[in-house]
GROMACS .gro file of N, CA and C in nm:
model
  432
    1MET      N    1  -1.714  -0.774   0.921
    1MET     CA    2  -1.697  -0.631   0.934
    1MET      C    3  -1.769  -0.560   0.820
    2ASP      N    4  -1.848  -0.463   0.849
    2ASP     CA    5  -1.915  -0.382   0.749
    2ASP      C    6  -1.817  -0.276   0.702
    3VAL      N    7  -1.764  -0.290   0.578
    3VAL     CA    8  -1.661  -0.198   0.531
    3VAL      C    9  -1.714  -0.058   0.503
    4PHE      N   10  -1.844  -0.038   0.506
    4PHE     CA   11  -1.896   0.095   0.483
    4PHE      C   12  -1.899   0.178   0.611
    5ASN      N   13  -1.889   0.113   0.724
    5ASN     CA   14  -1.873   0.184   0.851
    5ASN      C   15  -1.725   0.195   0.879
    6ARG      N   16  -1.688   0.292   0.959
    6ARG     CA   17  -1.548   0.313   0.990
    6ARG      C   18  -1.494   0.191   1.064
    7PRO      N   19  -1.390   0.126   1.008
    7PRO     CA   20  -1.332   0.010   1.075
    7PRO      C   21  -1.270   0.049   1.208
    8ASP      N   22  -1.270  -0.045   1.302
    8ASP     CA   23  -1.208  -0.020   1.432
    8ASP      C   24  -1.066   0.028   1.413
    9GLY      N   25  -1.028   0.130   1.489
    9GLY     CA   26  -0.892   0.181   1.485
    9GLY      C   27  -0.867   0.284   1.378
   10VAL      N   28  -0.967   0.317   1.297
   10VAL     CA   29  -0.950   0.417   1.192
   10VAL      C   30  -1.021   0.544   1.236
   11GLU      N   31  -0.941   0.649   1.253
   11GLU     CA   32  -0.997   0.776   1.298
   11GLU      C   33  -1.063   0.850   1.182
   12ASP      N   34  -1.153   0.938   1.215
   12ASP     CA   35  -1.216   1.024   1.116
   12ASP      C   36  -1.110   1.121   1.065
   13SER      N   37  -1.085   1.122   0.933
   13SER     CA   38  -0.980   1.206   0.877
   13SER      C   39  -1.008   1.354   0.898
   14LYS      N   40  -1.131   1.392   0.924
   14LYS     CA   41  -1.163   1.532   0.949
   14LYS      C   42  -1.112   1.576   1.086
   15LYS      N   43  -1.090   1.481   1.176
   15LYS     CA   44  -1.043   1.513   1.310
   15LYS      C   45  -0.891   1.517   1.317
   16THR      N   46  -0.823   1.457   1.220
   16THR     CA   47  -0.678   1.451   1.220
   16THR      C   48  -0.624   1.524   1.099
   17ALA      N   49  -0.492   1.536   1.093
   17ALA     CA   50  -0.431   1.598   0.976
   17ALA      C   51  -0.472   1.518   0.853
   18ASN      N   52  -0.524   1.585   0.755
   18ASN     CA   53  -0.577   1.517   0.637
   18ASN      C   54  -0.467   1.496   0.535
   19PRO      N   55  -0.430   1.371   0.506
   19PRO     CA   56  -0.325   1.345   0.410
   19PRO      C   57  -0.359   1.393   0.270
   20SER      N   58  -0.489   1.408   0.238
   20SER     CA   59  -0.526   1.449   0.103
   20SER      C   60  -0.501   1.597   0.077
   21GLU      N   61  -0.454   1.670   0.178
   21GLU     CA   62  -0.424   1.811   0.158
   21GLU      C   63  -0.292   1.831   0.084
   22SER      N   64  -0.205   1.730   0.082
   22SER     CA   65  -0.077   1.743   0.014
   22SER      C   66  -0.093   1.708  -0.134
   23GLU      N   67   0.006   1.750  -0.213
   23GLU     CA   68   0.000   1.726  -0.357
   23GLU      C   69   0.016   1.577  -0.391
   24ASN      N   70   0.115   1.514  -0.329
   24ASN     CA   71   0.139   1.372  -0.359
   24ASN      C   72   0.082   1.287  -0.247
   25ASN      N   73  -0.047   1.264  -0.257
   25ASN     CA   74  -0.119   1.198  -0.148
   25ASN      C   75  -0.181   1.065  -0.189
   26THR      N   76  -0.144   1.014  -0.304
   26THR     CA   77  -0.208   0.893  -0.356
   26THR      C   78  -0.127   0.770  -0.318
   27ILE      N   79  -0.198   0.665  -0.284
   27ILE     CA   80  -0.136   0.536  -0.255
   27ILE      C   81  -0.175   0.440  -0.367
   28LEU      N   82  -0.074   0.380  -0.429
   28LEU     CA   83  -0.097   0.281  -0.535
   28LEU      C   84  -0.094   0.142  -0.473
   29VAL      N   85  -0.204   0.070  -0.489
   29VAL     CA   86  -0.217  -0.065  -0.434
   29VAL      C   87  -0.219  -0.165  -0.548
   30ALA      N   88  -0.127  -0.262  -0.545
   30ALA     CA   89  -0.126  -0.371  -0.642
   30ALA      C   90  -0.156  -0.500  -0.567
   31GLU      N   91  -0.275  -0.552  -0.589
   31GLU     CA   92  -0.325  -0.670  -0.516
   31GLU      C   93  -0.420  -0.745  -0.608
   32ASP      N   94  -0.394  -0.873  -0.633
   32ASP     CA   95  -0.478  -0.949  -0.725
   32ASP      C   96  -0.604  -1.005  -0.662
   33ASN      N   97  -0.614  -1.003  -0.530
   33ASN     CA   98  -0.735  -1.050  -0.463
   33ASN      C   99  -0.833  -0.933  -0.449
   34LYS      N  100  -0.949  -0.944  -0.514
   34LYS     CA  101  -1.044  -0.832  -0.517
   34LYS      C  102  -1.094  -0.792  -0.379
   35GLU      N  103  -1.120  -0.889  -0.293
   35GLU     CA  104  -1.170  -0.857  -0.158
   35GLU      C  105  -1.065  -0.782  -0.077
   36THR      N  106  -0.940  -0.826  -0.088
   36THR     CA  107  -0.832  -0.759  -0.015
   36THR      C  108  -0.810  -0.618  -0.068
   37SER      N  109  -0.808  -0.601  -0.199
   37SER     CA  110  -0.786  -0.467  -0.254
   37SER      C  111  -0.901  -0.374  -0.219
   38TYR      N  112  -1.024  -0.426  -0.216
   38TYR     CA  113  -1.139  -0.345  -0.178
   38TYR      C  114  -1.129  -0.303  -0.031
   39PHE      N  115  -1.091  -0.395   0.055
   39PHE     CA  116  -1.073  -0.365   0.198
   39PHE      C  117  -0.968  -0.255   0.215
   40ILE      N  118  -0.854  -0.270   0.149
   40ILE     CA  119  -0.747  -0.170   0.160
   40ILE      C  120  -0.797  -0.034   0.111
   41LYS      N  121  -0.865  -0.033  -0.003
   41LYS     CA  122  -0.915   0.092  -0.061
   41LYS      C  123  -1.011   0.162   0.034
   42VAL      N  124  -1.107   0.090   0.089
   42VAL     CA  125  -1.206   0.149   0.179
   42VAL      C  126  -1.139   0.205   0.304
   43VAL      N  127  -1.051   0.127   0.365
   43VAL     CA  128  -0.983   0.171   0.487
   43VAL      C  129  -0.902   0.298   0.461
   44LEU      N  130  -0.825   0.298   0.353
   44LEU     CA  131  -0.741   0.415   0.325
   44LEU      C  132  -0.823   0.538   0.289
   45GLU      N  133  -0.927   0.520   0.208
   45GLU     CA  134  -1.011   0.634   0.171
   45GLU      C  135  -1.084   0.691   0.293
   46LYS      N  136  -1.131   0.605   0.383
   46LYS     CA  137  -1.197   0.653   0.505
   46LYS      C  138  -1.099   0.731   0.593
   47SER      N  139  -0.970   0.707   0.574
   47SER     CA  140  -0.868   0.778   0.651
   47SER      C  141  -0.814   0.899   0.577
   48GLY      N  142  -0.872   0.931   0.462
   48GLY     CA  143  -0.837   1.054   0.391
   48GLY      C  144  -0.737   1.040   0.278
   49TYR      N  145  -0.699   0.920   0.243
   49TYR     CA  146  -0.603   0.900   0.135
   49TYR      C  147  -0.676   0.879   0.002
   50LYS      N  148  -0.609   0.914  -0.106
   50LYS     CA  149  -0.656   0.878  -0.240
   50LYS      C  150  -0.589   0.745  -0.274
   51VAL      N  151  -0.663   0.658  -0.343
   51VAL     CA  152  -0.614   0.523  -0.368
   51VAL      C  153  -0.633   0.487  -0.515
   52MET      N  154  -0.530   0.427  -0.574
   52MET     CA  155  -0.538   0.367  -0.707
   52MET      C  156  -0.519   0.217  -0.689
   53ILE      N  157  -0.602   0.139  -0.756
   53ILE     CA  158  -0.594  -0.007  -0.745
   53ILE      C  159  -0.547  -0.067  -0.878
   54SER      N  160  -0.452  -0.159  -0.868
   54SER     CA  161  -0.408  -0.239  -0.983
   54SER      C  162  -0.423  -0.385  -0.945
   55ALA      N  163  -0.468  -0.466  -1.039
   55ALA     CA  164  -0.489  -0.609  -1.011
   55ALA      C  165  -0.365  -0.692  -1.040
   56ASP      N  166  -0.263  -0.630  -1.101
   56ASP     CA  167  -0.140  -0.704  -1.129
   56ASP      C  168  -0.022  -0.608  -1.138
   57GLY      N  169   0.097  -0.665  -1.143
   57GLY     CA  170   0.218  -0.586  -1.143
   57GLY      C  171   0.238  -0.498  -1.265
   58GLU      N  172   0.208  -0.550  -1.382
   58GLU     CA  173   0.225  -0.471  -1.505
   58GLU      C  174   0.138  -0.346  -1.502
   59ASP      N  175   0.013  -0.362  -1.460
   59ASP     CA  176  -0.078  -0.247  -1.452
   59ASP      C  177  -0.028  -0.148  -1.348
   60ALA      N  178   0.027  -0.196  -1.238
   60ALA     CA  179   0.079  -0.107  -1.134
   60ALA      C  180   0.192  -0.020  -1.188
   61ILE      N  181   0.280  -0.080  -1.266
   61ILE     CA  182   0.392  -0.004  -1.323
   61ILE      C  183   0.340   0.102  -1.419
   62LYS      N  184   0.244   0.065  -1.504
   62LYS     CA  185   0.185   0.162  -1.599
   62LYS      C  186   0.117   0.276  -1.525
   63ARG      N  187   0.040   0.244  -1.422
   63ARG     CA  188  -0.028   0.348  -1.345
   63ARG      C  189   0.073   0.439  -1.275
   64PHE      N  190   0.180   0.381  -1.223
   64PHE     CA  191   0.282   0.462  -1.158
   64PHE      C  192   0.345   0.558  -1.258
   65MET      N  193   0.379   0.508  -1.376
   65MET     CA  194   0.444   0.592  -1.478
   65MET      C  195   0.356   0.711  -1.515
   66GLY      N  196   0.226   0.691  -1.518
   66GLY     CA  197   0.134   0.800  -1.553
   66GLY      C  198   0.099   0.893  -1.438
   67ASN      N  199   0.138   0.856  -1.316
   67ASN     CA  200   0.098   0.934  -1.198
   67ASN      C  201   0.209   0.949  -1.095
   68LYS      N  202   0.335   0.936  -1.136
   68LYS     CA  203   0.443   0.929  -1.038
   68LYS      C  204   0.458   1.052  -0.951
   69ASP      N  205   0.414   1.168  -0.997
   69ASP     CA  206   0.422   1.289  -0.915
   69ASP      C  207   0.315   1.293  -0.807
   70LYS      N  208   0.213   1.209  -0.818
   70LYS     CA  209   0.103   1.207  -0.720
   70LYS      C  210   0.117   1.095  -0.617
   71ILE      N  211   0.190   0.991  -0.651
   71ILE     CA  212   0.196   0.871  -0.567
   71ILE      C  213   0.304   0.883  -0.462
   72ARG      N  214   0.264   0.866  -0.336
   72ARG     CA  215   0.360   0.877  -0.225
   72ARG      C  216   0.395   0.743  -0.164
   73LEU      N  217   0.314   0.640  -0.192
   73LEU     CA  218   0.336   0.510  -0.128
   73LEU      C  219   0.283   0.399  -0.217
   74LEU      N  220   0.354   0.286  -0.217
   74LEU     CA  221   0.310   0.165  -0.285
   74LEU      C  222   0.271   0.062  -0.180
   75ILE      N  223   0.161  -0.006  -0.202
   75ILE     CA  224   0.126  -0.124  -0.122
   75ILE      C  225   0.118  -0.238  -0.222
   76LEU      N  226   0.213  -0.332  -0.212
   76LEU     CA  227   0.229  -0.435  -0.313
   76LEU      C  228   0.215  -0.575  -0.255
   77ASP      N  229   0.129  -0.654  -0.317
   77ASP     CA  230   0.117  -0.795  -0.282
   77ASP      C  231   0.245  -0.864  -0.330
   78VAL      N  232   0.302  -0.948  -0.246
   78VAL     CA  233   0.425  -1.017  -0.282
   78VAL      C  234   0.401  -1.113  -0.398
   79MET      N  235   0.291  -1.188  -0.395
   79MET     CA  236   0.263  -1.288  -0.498
   79MET      C  237   0.145  -1.244  -0.584
   80MET      N  238   0.175  -1.211  -0.710
   80MET     CA  239   0.072  -1.173  -0.807
   80MET      C  240   0.104  -1.240  -0.939
   81PRO      N  241   0.004  -1.256  -1.026
   81PRO     CA  242   0.032  -1.308  -1.160
   81PRO      C  243   0.123  -1.211  -1.235
   82GLY      N  244   0.206  -1.264  -1.322
   82GLY     CA  245   0.298  -1.177  -1.396
   82GLY      C  246   0.409  -1.132  -1.304
   83LYS      N  247   0.427  -1.003  -1.295
   83LYS     CA  248   0.531  -0.947  -1.207
   83LYS      C  249   0.485  -0.951  -1.063
   84ASN      N  250   0.572  -1.000  -0.975
   84ASN     CA  251   0.538  -1.001  -0.833
   84ASN      C  252   0.569  -0.866  -0.770
   85GLY      N  253   0.532  -0.849  -0.644
   85GLY     CA  254   0.549  -0.721  -0.577
   85GLY      C  255   0.692  -0.672  -0.573
   86LYS      N  256   0.787  -0.762  -0.551
   86LYS     CA  257   0.929  -0.724  -0.547
   86LYS      C  258   0.975  -0.676  -0.683
   87GLU      N  259   0.935  -0.745  -0.789
   87GLU     CA  260   0.972  -0.703  -0.925
   87GLU      C  261   0.912  -0.567  -0.958
   88VAL      N  262   0.789  -0.545  -0.918
   88VAL     CA  263   0.724  -0.415  -0.940
   88VAL      C  264   0.801  -0.305  -0.868
   89TYR      N  265   0.831  -0.329  -0.741
   89TYR     CA  266   0.906  -0.230  -0.664
   89TYR      C  267   1.042  -0.202  -0.728
   90ASP      N  268   1.114  -0.305  -0.769
   90ASP     CA  269   1.246  -0.288  -0.829
   90ASP      C  270   1.240  -0.201  -0.954
   91GLU      N  271   1.134  -0.213  -1.033
   91GLU     CA  272   1.119  -0.128  -1.153
   91GLU      C  273   1.082   0.015  -1.116
   92ILE      N  274   0.990   0.030  -1.022
   92ILE     CA  275   0.942   0.163  -0.985
   92ILE      C  276   1.050   0.243  -0.914
   93VAL      N  277   1.130   0.179  -0.830
   93VAL     CA  278   1.232   0.251  -0.755
   93VAL      C  279   1.340   0.308  -0.848
   94LYS      N  280   1.357   0.251  -0.966
   94LYS     CA  281   1.449   0.307  -1.066
   94LYS      C  282   1.399   0.443  -1.115
   95MET      N  283   1.267   0.458  -1.124
   95MET     CA  284   1.206   0.584  -1.169
   95MET      C  285   1.193   0.684  -1.056
   96SER      N  286   1.176   0.634  -0.936
   96SER     CA  287   1.149   0.719  -0.819
   96SER      C  288   1.221   0.659  -0.697
   97PRO      N  289   1.350   0.690  -0.682
   97PRO     CA  290   1.431   0.625  -0.577
   97PRO      C  291   1.381   0.645  -0.434
   98ASP      N  292   1.303   0.749  -0.409
   98ASP     CA  293   1.257   0.776  -0.273
   98ASP      C  294   1.118   0.721  -0.243
   99ILE      N  295   1.060   0.644  -0.336
   99ILE     CA  296   0.925   0.592  -0.314
   99ILE      C  297   0.923   0.497  -0.194
  100LYS      N  298   0.819   0.508  -0.115
  100LYS     CA  299   0.800   0.423   0.003
  100LYS      C  300   0.715   0.302  -0.037
  101VAL      N  301   0.733   0.191   0.035
  101VAL     CA  302   0.661   0.069   0.001
  101VAL      C  303   0.622  -0.010   0.126
  102ILE      N  304   0.506  -0.072   0.116
  102ILE     CA  305   0.462  -0.172   0.213
  102ILE      C  306   0.429  -0.298   0.133
  103PHE      N  307   0.496  -0.407   0.166
  103PHE     CA  308   0.465  -0.536   0.103
  103PHE      C  309   0.360  -0.607   0.188
  104VAL      N  310   0.265  -0.673   0.123
  104VAL     CA  311   0.165  -0.752   0.194
  104VAL      C  312   0.171  -0.895   0.141
  105SER      N  313   0.153  -0.991   0.231
  105SER     CA  314   0.161  -1.131   0.191
  105SER      C  315   0.105  -1.220   0.300
  106GLY      N  316   0.069  -1.340   0.261
  106GLY     CA  317   0.030  -1.441   0.358
  106GLY      C  318   0.150  -1.510   0.420
  107PHE      N  319   0.269  -1.486   0.363
  107PHE     CA  320   0.391  -1.544   0.418
  107PHE      C  321   0.426  -1.477   0.550
  108THR      N  322   0.496  -1.550   0.635
  108THR     CA  323   0.540  -1.491   0.762
  108THR      C  324   0.656  -1.395   0.736
  109ALA      N  325   0.677  -1.304   0.831
  109ALA     CA  326   0.781  -1.201   0.818
  109ALA      C  327   0.920  -1.263   0.801
  110ASP      N  328   0.948  -1.373   0.869
  110ASP     CA  329   1.082  -1.432   0.859
  110ASP      C  330   1.109  -1.483   0.717
  111ILE      N  331   1.009  -1.537   0.651
  111ILE     CA  332   1.027  -1.581   0.512
  111ILE      C  333   1.048  -1.461   0.421
  112ILE      N  334   0.972  -1.355   0.442
  112ILE     CA  335   0.985  -1.233   0.361
  112ILE      C  336   1.126  -1.176   0.375
  113HIS      N  337   1.178  -1.169   0.496
  113HIS     CA  338   1.313  -1.116   0.517
  113HIS      C  339   1.420  -1.214   0.469
  114GLU      N  340   1.397  -1.342   0.489
  114GLU     CA  341   1.491  -1.445   0.443
  114GLU      C  342   1.507  -1.440   0.292
  115GLU      N  343   1.398  -1.417   0.222
  115GLU     CA  344   1.400  -1.409   0.076
  115GLU      C  345   1.443  -1.270   0.027
  116GLU      N  346   1.474  -1.182   0.120
  116GLU     CA  347   1.518  -1.044   0.092
  116GLU      C  348   1.416  -0.967   0.008
  117ILE      N  349   1.290  -0.991   0.036
  117ILE     CA  350   1.184  -0.916  -0.031
  117ILE      C  351   1.168  -0.781   0.034
  118CYS      N  352   1.168  -0.779   0.165
  118CYS     CA  353   1.147  -0.657   0.241
  118CYS      C  354   1.277  -0.621   0.313
  119LYS      N  355   1.323  -0.497   0.294
  119LYS     CA  356   1.449  -0.453   0.353
  119LYS      C  357   1.424  -0.341   0.453
  120GLU      N  358   1.531  -0.298   0.516
  120GLU     CA  359   1.525  -0.190   0.614
  120GLU      C  360   1.455  -0.067   0.555
  121GLY      N  361   1.362  -0.010   0.630
  121GLY     CA  362   1.290   0.109   0.586
  121GLY      C  363   1.167   0.079   0.503
  122GLN      N  364   1.145  -0.047   0.471
  122GLN     CA  365   1.026  -0.087   0.396
  122GLN      C  366   0.930  -0.154   0.493
  123GLY      N  367   0.801  -0.144   0.462
  123GLY     CA  368   0.700  -0.201   0.549
  123GLY      C  369   0.656  -0.339   0.504
  124TYR      N  370   0.602  -0.414   0.600
  124TYR     CA  371   0.547  -0.545   0.570
  124TYR      C  372   0.426  -0.571   0.658
  125LEU      N  373   0.319  -0.621   0.599
  125LEU     CA  374   0.200  -0.663   0.672
  125LEU      C  375   0.165  -0.805   0.629
  126LYS      N  376   0.144  -0.892   0.727
  126LYS     CA  377   0.101  -1.029   0.698
  126LYS      C  378  -0.051  -1.031   0.686
  127LYS      N  379  -0.099  -1.090   0.575
  127LYS     CA  380  -0.243  -1.104   0.556
  127LYS      C  381  -0.293  -1.223   0.635
  128PRO      N  382  -0.412  -1.216   0.689
  128PRO     CA  383  -0.500  -1.098   0.691
  128PRO      C  384  -0.455  -1.000   0.799
  129PHE      N  385  -0.485  -0.872   0.777
  129PHE     CA  386  -0.449  -0.769   0.874
  129PHE      C  387  -0.570  -0.683   0.905
  130LEU      N  388  -0.564  -0.615   1.017
  130LEU     CA  389  -0.673  -0.528   1.061
  130LEU      C  390  -0.657  -0.388   1.004
  131ALA      N  391  -0.767  -0.315   0.999
  131ALA     CA  392  -0.765  -0.177   0.949
  131ALA      C  393  -0.666  -0.093   1.028
  132LYS      N  394  -0.666  -0.105   1.160
  132LYS     CA  395  -0.577  -0.023   1.242
  132LYS      C  396  -0.431  -0.057   1.216
  133ASP      N  397  -0.402  -0.183   1.183
  133ASP     CA  398  -0.264  -0.221   1.151
  133ASP      C  399  -0.221  -0.161   1.017
  134LEU      N  400  -0.312  -0.160   0.920
  134LEU     CA  401  -0.283  -0.100   0.790
  134LEU      C  402  -0.254   0.049   0.806
  135ILE      N  403  -0.342   0.120   0.873
  135ILE     CA  404  -0.324   0.265   0.891
  135ILE      C  405  -0.196   0.293   0.971
  136GLY      N  406  -0.172   0.214   1.075
  136GLY     CA  407  -0.051   0.232   1.154
  136GLY      C  408   0.075   0.214   1.072
  137LYS      N  409   0.076   0.113   0.985
  137LYS     CA  410   0.193   0.088   0.901
  137LYS      C  411   0.210   0.197   0.796
  138VAL      N  412   0.100   0.246   0.739
  138VAL     CA  413   0.107   0.356   0.642
  138VAL      C  414   0.169   0.479   0.709
  139LYS      N  415   0.122   0.513   0.827
  139LYS     CA  416   0.176   0.630   0.898
  139LYS      C  417   0.322   0.610   0.935
  140GLU      N  418   0.357   0.489   0.977
  140GLU     CA  419   0.497   0.460   1.012
  140GLU      C  420   0.590   0.479   0.891
  141ILE      N  421   0.552   0.421   0.778
  141ILE     CA  422   0.639   0.423   0.659
  141ILE      C  423   0.644   0.562   0.596
  142THR      N  424   0.534   0.636   0.599
  142THR     CA  425   0.534   0.770   0.539
  142THR      C  426   0.584   0.877   0.635
  143GLY      N  427   0.602   0.841   0.762
  143GLY     CA  428   0.652   0.937   0.860
  143GLY      C  429   0.547   1.036   0.907
  144GLU      N  430   0.420   0.999   0.899
  144GLU     CA  431   0.312   1.089   0.943
  144GLU      C  432   0.297   1.085   1.093
   0.00000   0.00000   0.00000
């Protein structure tokens, strides 16, 4: 897939309600795999979102602390060096109880739920995922 062209299933943000028109329109992505984080960034930006990328959990927490009024959604890899996605979410939710989250992992959904990583009202995507699945899950979790 050529990530510079609009991925299948991703609409032109100029044709739909533009999420970047709101004040808190940034999505913070914590993903240690560079290719995956780049894919997520391109897909979300092509859909009109602002994106911050962190390569690990500690950096994600620092970025959130400095931008918490702008960030509307977290996309967190379950397995990262240092703090994992669940640990990152547990720290951030103390600062911002209403923050929305989508966990991403190569693990199956039943393992994620069995380990109580992802709970009711939180999103989960199994890697690898398609652009349309990412956008669909973002819209579902944010209520767009």
